[in-house]
Amino acid sequence: MWLARGEIEGAEAVFERAHALRPSAAGPLHWLGCAAAHRGDLVTAERHLTASLACAVPHRRSLVQRAYVRVRAGRTDAALDDLRAAASAGSLDDDARWVFAALSGRSAREVALRLRRAALTALTPLAPHGGFVAGGDVGWRRAGELVDAARGVDPGPWPSSQVYAVALVRGGRRAAALALLDDAVRNDPADHRVTHAFAVGLLNSATEQGGSQWEACVAAWAALLHDAAFWTHVLTSASRRYGVTVEPSLVPVLRAGLREVLERHLPDDAGTRVAPGPLLQREADAAKLLAAVGGFPAAEGAGAPLFCGPLRIAELGRAAEFGAFAAAWERSFADARAAQHSTYTGATVPATPVAHTSLTYAFSELGFAQLLLGQDKPADALAALSELRCPACRARGGPGAAAVCEPACGRFDELNPGYAGVPDKHLRLALDARGLALEARLSMGRTELTSARPDFGAAAAYWRRALVHSREIDRYRETQTAIVDMALGAARDAHRDGRLSLAVATLDATRSVIGANERARLEGQLARVLADRGISVANDEEELLDRPAADLRRSVAFNPHLLRAQVSLGIVLRGLAAARWSSGSLSGARATLREAVDRLTAALVLFPDDPDLEELREAAVADLDHVMWQPDESEQ
């Protein structure tokens, strides 16, 4: 016990007394040899162990211990003889076997295997719960030393790497454990058990991590969030632990809870290009989209699927393969959509997941802007699109350079695996960035348009800029249609709620930025809203008729075929003429009545024989004849 605690002098005193009492016994001599070896006195140690072996009943471990002493003394041939004799006697343990294998010139793989087995032997084989425990810190330290030594001989990959990683962590070798798991993940990235151990290890090494390790931590957790095998394992383990069936319907709740816990543990700033929180959101959303298309094969052309984000793809060095994978999905989606719109086939085309259209963006620097747009943060998305270069390109390019990495940049594929291997990938990324900027500005215009206090000037400004973007990426007509659809929807809502002036202002602001090819739809709706507002105001006996007349004039100008507006304009103009005559403006009354007659005459061309229009025209002509014979005091 004293020897195990490192109290060599006390241990030797006890062993000396035992030897004095039993001079022919092998045990005291054996332990005296061990104590001397601990002190570093290899000559004395070998003498005692040799004496132990010369006893009538030798100590069964003396051959092995003498072999260790001879190894330390540099006498490997003699040590190998001892180990061969110990092997014949059946007294080799796992520690001795790896030494024997190493001295015998066995392969590195076999020596490492012996070392790993010795490490597990240093731990109590199995605890009641099925895991390993150790006899105090000494056992863990020894296990860690042996695993680290095995890794030096044969880095792997090893089966059950997570078990050895635990021994390394508990043995005070956390960096070695993370390196072991990192290699294991690269060897089999689809094994959720190894990825989980790696993710836990990284998350619990916060004080030791730099930016690259935080990125690896985020990548590992994101790869688990949408891995069906991982969640099946979680449910199975929970069912076994609690003795009840845990339903798969709980997975979305568990996933959301895990994501919240992770976000709370991530620092605001860790020296990464993007803060870990938004980075996790981008990675997790990308993994979700990848899961929607069945995952990315873990090995080239085959293997279990990966459900991960772009960081994991870059870590594995498979950006080019992923670029081809994403491009193939994009083509298949485009083909399916074209088939759905084809008028030459009656075949039913299955619905294609929306994820296909977003996969390329999500696995690139555009993923952050796409994420922010999905969170209804278009201004932040626009800011994220202003700089898509790696730090090196940003430093070289300066503030006036393009927002995309240079064609010769070696990090482009790593940061944008969705575009890797695509022809003209730099140009394609820049054009897609403009497409997202277009969506952001459309969204910002809609926000201004539909707010409690709309800013029509700001909305029009956003849309003008969106139309500029749309010309650059050949989406001008599509963008015009989107803006008009937005405005018509907002105007219909305001019209239905009785907010006629808001509806008119909405349509007028939109009309100011839209070209002639889309104005017809706006003007048709504007004509109806103006007619309703004009009629509503005209029916209010306390209101003057100048505003209703102006609304109805515009309504008829936009849509002369709107009979209700034509009739109402005739009525309002007669009323306006009467009001001007009453106020003493006979000339004003005459001019208004002449306008009424002219407009009603023109309306009858469009609506011949309409009784209301004919009656109104006859009344307007009679009013004009009567007014023309009245003396105008201003003319006398």
PDB file of N, CA and C in Angstrom, residues 257-334:
ATOM      1  N   GLY A 257     -35.444  21.445 -27.553  1.00  0.00           N
ATOM      2  CA  GLY A 257     -34.850  21.630 -26.227  1.00  0.00           C
ATOM      3  C   GLY A 257     -33.332  21.548 -26.266  1.00  0.00           C
ATOM      4  N   LEU A 258     -32.815  20.576 -27.022  1.00  0.00           N
ATOM      5  CA  LEU A 258     -31.362  20.433 -27.142  1.00  0.00           C
ATOM      6  C   LEU A 258     -30.759  21.667 -27.804  1.00  0.00           C
ATOM      7  N   ARG A 259     -31.436  22.166 -28.818  1.00  0.00           N
ATOM      8  CA  ARG A 259     -30.922  23.349 -29.515  1.00  0.00           C
ATOM      9  C   ARG A 259     -30.884  24.567 -28.592  1.00  0.00           C
ATOM     10  N   GLU A 260     -31.904  24.717 -27.766  1.00  0.00           N
ATOM     11  CA  GLU A 260     -31.929  25.835 -26.811  1.00  0.00           C
ATOM     12  C   GLU A 260     -30.783  25.719 -25.803  1.00  0.00           C
ATOM     13  N   VAL A 261     -30.557  24.500 -25.317  1.00  0.00           N
ATOM     14  CA  VAL A 261     -29.463  24.291 -24.353  1.00  0.00           C
ATOM     15  C   VAL A 261     -28.128  24.646 -24.999  1.00  0.00           C
ATOM     16  N   LEU A 262     -27.934  24.202 -26.234  1.00  0.00           N
ATOM     17  CA  LEU A 262     -26.681  24.497 -26.927  1.00  0.00           C
ATOM     18  C   LEU A 262     -26.495  26.004 -27.095  1.00  0.00           C
ATOM     19  N   GLU A 263     -27.551  26.685 -27.498  1.00  0.00           N
ATOM     20  CA  GLU A 263     -27.453  28.129 -27.726  1.00  0.00           C
ATOM     21  C   GLU A 263     -27.085  28.872 -26.441  1.00  0.00           C
ATOM     22  N   ARG A 264     -27.587  28.365 -25.309  1.00  0.00           N
ATOM     23  CA  ARG A 264     -27.249  29.012 -24.033  1.00  0.00           C
ATOM     24  C   ARG A 264     -25.786  28.804 -23.666  1.00  0.00           C
ATOM     25  N   HIS A 265     -25.195  27.695 -24.106  1.00  0.00           N
ATOM     26  CA  HIS A 265     -23.807  27.387 -23.754  1.00  0.00           C
ATOM     27  C   HIS A 265     -22.799  28.040 -24.706  1.00  0.00           C
ATOM     28  N   LEU A 266     -23.261  28.521 -25.844  1.00  0.00           N
ATOM     29  CA  LEU A 266     -22.327  29.090 -26.809  1.00  0.00           C
ATOM     30  C   LEU A 266     -21.989  30.528 -26.435  1.00  0.00           C
ATOM     31  N   PRO A 267     -20.729  30.908 -26.572  1.00  0.00           N
ATOM     32  CA  PRO A 267     -20.347  32.288 -26.230  1.00  0.00           C
ATOM     33  C   PRO A 267     -20.815  33.271 -27.296  1.00  0.00           C
ATOM     34  N   ASP A 268     -20.918  34.535 -26.915  1.00  0.00           N
ATOM     35  CA  ASP A 268     -21.307  35.567 -27.877  1.00  0.00           C
ATOM     36  C   ASP A 268     -20.202  35.818 -28.891  1.00  0.00           C
ATOM     37  N   ASP A 269     -18.965  35.702 -28.441  1.00  0.00           N
ATOM     38  CA  ASP A 269     -17.827  35.939 -29.329  1.00  0.00           C
ATOM     39  C   ASP A 269     -16.743  34.921 -28.993  1.00  0.00           C
ATOM     40  N   ALA A 270     -16.359  34.141 -29.988  1.00  0.00           N
ATOM     41  CA  ALA A 270     -15.351  33.101 -29.732  1.00  0.00           C
ATOM     42  C   ALA A 270     -14.207  33.178 -30.732  1.00  0.00           C
ATOM     43  N   GLY A 271     -14.076  34.314 -31.411  1.00  0.00           N
ATOM     44  CA  GLY A 271     -13.012  34.444 -32.390  1.00  0.00           C
ATOM     45  C   GLY A 271     -13.328  33.776 -33.713  1.00  0.00           C
ATOM     46  N   THR A 272     -14.574  33.361 -33.901  1.00  0.00           N
ATOM     47  CA  THR A 272     -14.978  32.762 -35.167  1.00  0.00           C
ATOM     48  C   THR A 272     -15.381  33.856 -36.155  1.00  0.00           C
ATOM     49  N   ARG A 273     -15.436  33.507 -37.441  1.00  0.00           N
ATOM     50  CA  ARG A 273     -15.836  34.491 -38.454  1.00  0.00           C
ATOM     51  C   ARG A 273     -17.236  35.012 -38.165  1.00  0.00           C
ATOM     52  N   VAL A 274     -18.099  34.110 -37.729  1.00  0.00           N
ATOM     53  CA  VAL A 274     -19.472  34.447 -37.366  1.00  0.00           C
ATOM     54  C   VAL A 274     -19.676  33.964 -35.935  1.00  0.00           C
ATOM     55  N   ALA A 275     -20.404  34.709 -35.130  1.00  0.00           N
ATOM     56  CA  ALA A 275     -20.634  34.325 -33.732  1.00  0.00           C
ATOM     57  C   ALA A 275     -21.221  32.913 -33.675  1.00  0.00           C
ATOM     58  N   PRO A 276     -20.849  32.099 -32.657  1.00  0.00           N
ATOM     59  CA  PRO A 276     -21.306  30.706 -32.598  1.00  0.00           C
ATOM     60  C   PRO A 276     -22.826  30.527 -32.633  1.00  0.00           C
ATOM     61  N   GLY A 277     -23.578  31.458 -32.018  1.00  0.00           N
ATOM     62  CA  GLY A 277     -25.043  31.330 -32.021  1.00  0.00           C
ATOM     63  C   GLY A 277     -25.624  31.323 -33.421  1.00  0.00           C
ATOM     64  N   PRO A 278     -25.416  32.398 -34.220  1.00  0.00           N
ATOM     65  CA  PRO A 278     -25.897  32.389 -35.602  1.00  0.00           C
ATOM     66  C   PRO A 278     -25.288  31.265 -36.431  1.00  0.00           C
ATOM     67  N   LEU A 279     -24.035  30.901 -36.114  1.00  0.00           N
ATOM     68  CA  LEU A 279     -23.394  29.816 -36.846  1.00  0.00           C
ATOM     69  C   LEU A 279     -24.152  28.506 -36.628  1.00  0.00           C
ATOM     70  N   LEU A 280     -24.564  28.238 -35.383  1.00  0.00           N
ATOM     71  CA  LEU A 280     -25.337  27.029 -35.102  1.00  0.00           C
ATOM     72  C   LEU A 280     -26.679  27.062 -35.826  1.00  0.00           C
ATOM     73  N   GLN A 281     -27.308  28.210 -35.853  1.00  0.00           N
ATOM     74  CA  GLN A 281     -28.594  28.311 -36.548  1.00  0.00           C
ATOM     75  C   GLN A 281     -28.431  28.001 -38.028  1.00  0.00           C
ATOM     76  N   ARG A 282     -27.377  28.557 -38.642  1.00  0.00           N
ATOM     77  CA  ARG A 282     -27.144  28.288 -40.062  1.00  0.00           C
ATOM     78  C   ARG A 282     -26.872  26.809 -40.300  1.00  0.00           C
ATOM     79  N   GLU A 283     -26.008  26.227 -39.450  1.00  0.00           N
ATOM     80  CA  GLU A 283     -25.653  24.817 -39.615  1.00  0.00           C
ATOM     81  C   GLU A 283     -26.862  23.904 -39.415  1.00  0.00           C
ATOM     82  N   ALA A 284     -27.661  24.200 -38.379  1.00  0.00           N
ATOM     83  CA  ALA A 284     -28.822  23.352 -38.081  1.00  0.00           C
ATOM     84  C   ALA A 284     -29.865  23.455 -39.177  1.00  0.00           C
ATOM     85  N   ASP A 285     -30.112  24.659 -39.682  1.00  0.00           N
ATOM     86  CA  ASP A 285     -31.089  24.822 -40.757  1.00  0.00           C
ATOM     87  C   ASP A 285     -30.615  24.125 -42.030  1.00  0.00           C
ATOM     88  N   ALA A 286     -29.313  24.210 -42.311  1.00  0.00           N
ATOM     89  CA  ALA A 286     -28.773  23.518 -43.480  1.00  0.00           C
ATOM     90  C   ALA A 286     -28.920  22.002 -43.319  1.00  0.00           C
ATOM     91  N   ALA A 287     -28.649  21.493 -42.107  1.00  0.00           N
ATOM     92  CA  ALA A 287     -28.797  20.054 -41.854  1.00  0.00           C
ATOM     93  C   ALA A 287     -30.250  19.616 -42.041  1.00  0.00           C
ATOM     94  N   LYS A 288     -31.178  20.456 -41.634  1.00  0.00           N
ATOM     95  CA  LYS A 288     -32.599  20.140 -41.799  1.00  0.00           C
ATOM     96  C   LYS A 288     -32.956  20.038 -43.280  1.00  0.00           C
ATOM     97  N   LEU A 289     -32.465  20.974 -44.080  1.00  0.00           N
ATOM     98  CA  LEU A 289     -32.722  20.931 -45.518  1.00  0.00           C
ATOM     99  C   LEU A 289     -32.088  19.693 -46.147  1.00  0.00           C
ATOM    100  N   LEU A 290     -30.887  19.342 -45.689  1.00  0.00           N
ATOM    101  CA  LEU A 290     -30.221  18.159 -46.222  1.00  0.00           C
ATOM    102  C   LEU A 290     -30.989  16.892 -45.842  1.00  0.00           C
ATOM    103  N   ALA A 291     -31.525  16.860 -44.629  1.00  0.00           N
ATOM    104  CA  ALA A 291     -32.338  15.709 -44.206  1.00  0.00           C
ATOM    105  C   ALA A 291     -33.587  15.577 -45.069  1.00  0.00           C
ATOM    106  N   ALA A 292     -34.143  16.713 -45.511  1.00  0.00           N
ATOM    107  CA  ALA A 292     -35.356  16.685 -46.329  1.00  0.00           C
ATOM    108  C   ALA A 292     -35.135  16.022 -47.680  1.00  0.00           C
ATOM    109  N   VAL A 293     -33.875  15.975 -48.162  1.00  0.00           N
ATOM    110  CA  VAL A 293     -33.588  15.321 -49.438  1.00  0.00           C
ATOM    111  C   VAL A 293     -32.902  13.972 -49.225  1.00  0.00           C
ATOM    112  N   GLY A 294     -32.919  13.469 -47.990  1.00  0.00           N
ATOM    113  CA  GLY A 294     -32.384  12.136 -47.723  1.00  0.00           C
ATOM    114  C   GLY A 294     -30.945  12.091 -47.277  1.00  0.00           C
ATOM    115  N   GLY A 295     -30.290  13.254 -47.137  1.00  0.00           N
ATOM    116  CA  GLY A 295     -28.924  13.288 -46.650  1.00  0.00           C
ATOM    117  C   GLY A 295     -27.900  13.163 -47.766  1.00  0.00           C
ATOM    118  N   PHE A 296     -26.645  13.410 -47.403  1.00  0.00           N
ATOM    119  CA  PHE A 296     -25.507  13.344 -48.317  1.00  0.00           C
ATOM    120  C   PHE A 296     -24.721  12.076 -48.020  1.00  0.00           C
ATOM    121  N   PRO A 297     -24.430  11.233 -49.022  1.00  0.00           N
ATOM    122  CA  PRO A 297     -23.730   9.966 -48.747  1.00  0.00           C
ATOM    123  C   PRO A 297     -22.413  10.194 -48.007  1.00  0.00           C
ATOM    124  N   ALA A 298     -22.197   9.418 -46.943  1.00  0.00           N
ATOM    125  CA  ALA A 298     -20.998   9.579 -46.113  1.00  0.00           C
ATOM    126  C   ALA A 298     -19.731   9.208 -46.866  1.00  0.00           C
ATOM    127  N   ALA A 299     -19.851   8.295 -47.813  1.00  0.00           N
ATOM    128  CA  ALA A 299     -18.703   7.911 -48.636  1.00  0.00           C
ATOM    129  C   ALA A 299     -19.056   8.213 -50.086  1.00  0.00           C
ATOM    130  N   GLU A 300     -18.034   8.347 -50.918  1.00  0.00           N
ATOM    131  CA  GLU A 300     -18.280   8.747 -52.299  1.00  0.00           C
ATOM    132  C   GLU A 300     -19.193   7.747 -53.003  1.00  0.00           C
ATOM    133  N   GLY A 301     -20.377   8.226 -53.366  1.00  0.00           N
ATOM    134  CA  GLY A 301     -21.331   7.398 -54.094  1.00  0.00           C
ATOM    135  C   GLY A 301     -22.100   6.414 -53.254  1.00  0.00           C
ATOM    136  N   ALA A 302     -21.803   6.307 -51.961  1.00  0.00           N
ATOM    137  CA  ALA A 302     -22.496   5.304 -51.140  1.00  0.00           C
ATOM    138  C   ALA A 302     -22.312   5.653 -49.681  1.00  0.00           C
ATOM    139  N   GLY A 303     -22.664   4.699 -48.828  1.00  0.00           N
ATOM    140  CA  GLY A 303     -22.482   4.887 -47.389  1.00  0.00           C
ATOM    141  C   GLY A 303     -23.703   5.482 -46.731  1.00  0.00           C
ATOM    142  N   ALA A 304     -23.722   5.376 -45.404  1.00  0.00           N
ATOM    143  CA  ALA A 304     -24.828   5.949 -44.642  1.00  0.00           C
ATOM    144  C   ALA A 304     -24.882   7.452 -44.873  1.00  0.00           C
ATOM    145  N   PRO A 305     -26.082   8.039 -44.879  1.00  0.00           N
ATOM    146  CA  PRO A 305     -26.191   9.473 -45.191  1.00  0.00           C
ATOM    147  C   PRO A 305     -25.733  10.364 -44.045  1.00  0.00           C
ATOM    148  N   LEU A 306     -25.250  11.539 -44.422  1.00  0.00           N
ATOM    149  CA  LEU A 306     -24.887  12.568 -43.455  1.00  0.00           C
ATOM    150  C   LEU A 306     -25.989  13.612 -43.412  1.00  0.00           C
ATOM    151  N   PHE A 307     -26.306  14.078 -42.215  1.00  0.00           N
ATOM    152  CA  PHE A 307     -27.281  15.150 -42.040  1.00  0.00           C
ATOM    153  C   PHE A 307     -26.557  16.275 -41.300  1.00  0.00           C
ATOM    154  N   CYS A 308     -25.888  17.109 -42.043  1.00  0.00           N
ATOM    155  CA  CYS A 308     -24.980  18.067 -41.416  1.00  0.00           C
ATOM    156  C   CYS A 308     -25.062  19.399 -42.137  1.00  0.00           C
ATOM    157  N   GLY A 309     -24.266  20.351 -41.647  1.00  0.00           N
ATOM    158  CA  GLY A 309     -24.189  21.653 -42.273  1.00  0.00           C
ATOM    159  C   GLY A 309     -22.906  21.792 -43.069  1.00  0.00           C
ATOM    160  N   PRO A 310     -22.679  22.981 -43.645  1.00  0.00           N
ATOM    161  CA  PRO A 310     -21.498  23.171 -44.499  1.00  0.00           C
ATOM    162  C   PRO A 310     -20.173  23.055 -43.774  1.00  0.00           C
ATOM    163  N   LEU A 311     -20.137  23.346 -42.465  1.00  0.00           N
ATOM    164  CA  LEU A 311     -18.863  23.220 -41.750  1.00  0.00           C
ATOM    165  C   LEU A 311     -18.371  21.787 -41.752  1.00  0.00           C
ATOM    166  N   ARG A 312     -19.276  20.834 -41.536  1.00  0.00           N
ATOM    167  CA  ARG A 312     -18.874  19.421 -41.529  1.00  0.00           C
ATOM    168  C   ARG A 312     -18.410  18.991 -42.926  1.00  0.00           C
ATOM    169  N   ILE A 313     -19.082  19.455 -43.966  1.00  0.00           N
ATOM    170  CA  ILE A 313     -18.661  19.125 -45.336  1.00  0.00           C
ATOM    171  C   ILE A 313     -17.243  19.629 -45.581  1.00  0.00           C
ATOM    172  N   ALA A 314     -16.966  20.857 -45.122  1.00  0.00           N
ATOM    173  CA  ALA A 314     -15.622  21.426 -45.312  1.00  0.00           C
ATOM    174  C   ALA A 314     -14.590  20.658 -44.501  1.00  0.00           C
ATOM    175  N   GLU A 315     -14.922  20.279 -43.255  1.00  0.00           N
ATOM    176  CA  GLU A 315     -13.996  19.511 -42.412  1.00  0.00           C
ATOM    177  C   GLU A 315     -13.597  18.202 -43.087  1.00  0.00           C
ATOM    178  N   LEU A 316     -14.544  17.571 -43.744  1.00  0.00           N
ATOM    179  CA  LEU A 316     -14.281  16.276 -44.373  1.00  0.00           C
ATOM    180  C   LEU A 316     -13.582  16.424 -45.717  1.00  0.00           C
ATOM    181  N   GLY A 317     -13.407  17.667 -46.193  1.00  0.00           N
ATOM    182  CA  GLY A 317     -12.742  17.892 -47.466  1.00  0.00           C
ATOM    183  C   GLY A 317     -13.545  17.399 -48.653  1.00  0.00           C
ATOM    184  N   ARG A 318     -14.883  17.480 -48.552  1.00  0.00           N
ATOM    185  CA  ARG A 318     -15.735  16.928 -49.614  1.00  0.00           C
ATOM    186  C   ARG A 318     -16.587  18.009 -50.273  1.00  0.00           C
ATOM    187  N   ALA A 319     -16.052  19.229 -50.322  1.00  0.00           N
ATOM    188  CA  ALA A 319     -16.817  20.339 -50.882  1.00  0.00           C
ATOM    189  C   ALA A 319     -17.156  20.103 -52.355  1.00  0.00           C
ATOM    190  N   ALA A 320     -16.195  19.624 -53.127  1.00  0.00           N
ATOM    191  CA  ALA A 320     -16.440  19.429 -54.560  1.00  0.00           C
ATOM    192  C   ALA A 320     -17.541  18.391 -54.789  1.00  0.00           C
ATOM    193  N   GLU A 321     -17.496  17.296 -54.032  1.00  0.00           N
ATOM    194  CA  GLU A 321     -18.537  16.271 -54.158  1.00  0.00           C
ATOM    195  C   GLU A 321     -19.902  16.842 -53.788  1.00  0.00           C
ATOM    196  N   PHE A 322     -19.916  17.638 -52.713  1.00  0.00           N
ATOM    197  CA  PHE A 322     -21.198  18.192 -52.300  1.00  0.00           C
ATOM    198  C   PHE A 322     -21.727  19.171 -53.345  1.00  0.00           C
ATOM    199  N   GLY A 323     -20.829  19.941 -53.965  1.00  0.00           N
ATOM    200  CA  GLY A 323     -21.275  20.858 -55.008  1.00  0.00           C
ATOM    201  C   GLY A 323     -21.988  20.126 -56.122  1.00  0.00           C
ATOM    202  N   ALA A 324     -21.425  18.982 -56.550  1.00  0.00           N
ATOM    203  CA  ALA A 324     -22.073  18.182 -57.595  1.00  0.00           C
ATOM    204  C   ALA A 324     -23.405  17.621 -57.103  1.00  0.00           C
ATOM    205  N   PHE A 325     -23.439  17.200 -55.839  1.00  0.00           N
ATOM    206  CA  PHE A 325     -24.663  16.664 -55.238  1.00  0.00           C
ATOM    207  C   PHE A 325     -25.764  17.730 -55.224  1.00  0.00           C
ATOM    208  N   ALA A 326     -25.427  18.931 -54.753  1.00  0.00           N
ATOM    209  CA  ALA A 326     -26.414  20.008 -54.686  1.00  0.00           C
ATOM    210  C   ALA A 326     -26.886  20.407 -56.077  1.00  0.00           C
ATOM    211  N   ALA A 327     -25.960  20.457 -57.036  1.00  0.00           N
ATOM    212  CA  ALA A 327     -26.335  20.822 -58.402  1.00  0.00           C
ATOM    213  C   ALA A 327     -27.279  19.790 -59.004  1.00  0.00           C
ATOM    214  N   ALA A 328     -27.052  18.503 -58.711  1.00  0.00           N
ATOM    215  CA  ALA A 328     -27.933  17.449 -59.230  1.00  0.00           C
ATOM    216  C   ALA A 328     -29.344  17.602 -58.671  1.00  0.00           C
ATOM    217  N   TRP A 329     -29.447  17.904 -57.369  1.00  0.00           N
ATOM    218  CA  TRP A 329     -30.779  18.113 -56.785  1.00  0.00           C
ATOM    219  C   TRP A 329     -31.454  19.336 -57.395  1.00  0.00           C
ATOM    220  N   GLU A 330     -30.681  20.363 -57.639  1.00  0.00           N
ATOM    221  CA  GLU A 330     -31.251  21.571 -58.224  1.00  0.00           C
ATOM    222  C   GLU A 330     -31.794  21.286 -59.618  1.00  0.00           C
ATOM    223  N   ARG A 331     -31.028  20.529 -60.404  1.00  0.00           N
ATOM    224  CA  ARG A 331     -31.494  20.182 -61.748  1.00  0.00           C
ATOM    225  C   ARG A 331     -32.752  19.326 -61.684  1.00  0.00           C
ATOM    226  N   SER A 332     -32.770  18.366 -60.770  1.00  0.00           N
ATOM    227  CA  SER A 332     -33.947  17.486 -60.684  1.00  0.00           C
ATOM    228  C   SER A 332     -35.184  18.277 -60.271  1.00  0.00           C
ATOM    229  N   PHE A 333     -34.992  19.255 -59.381  1.00  0.00           N
ATOM    230  CA  PHE A 333     -36.115  20.075 -58.968  1.00  0.00           C
ATOM    231  C   PHE A 333     -36.610  20.930 -60.126  1.00  0.00           C
ATOM    232  N   ALA A 334     -35.667  21.510 -60.880  1.00  0.00           N
ATOM    233  CA  ALA A 334     -36.056  22.336 -62.022  1.00  0.00           C
ATOM    234  C   ALA A 334     -36.800  21.500 -63.058  1.00  0.00           C
TER     235      ALA A 334
END
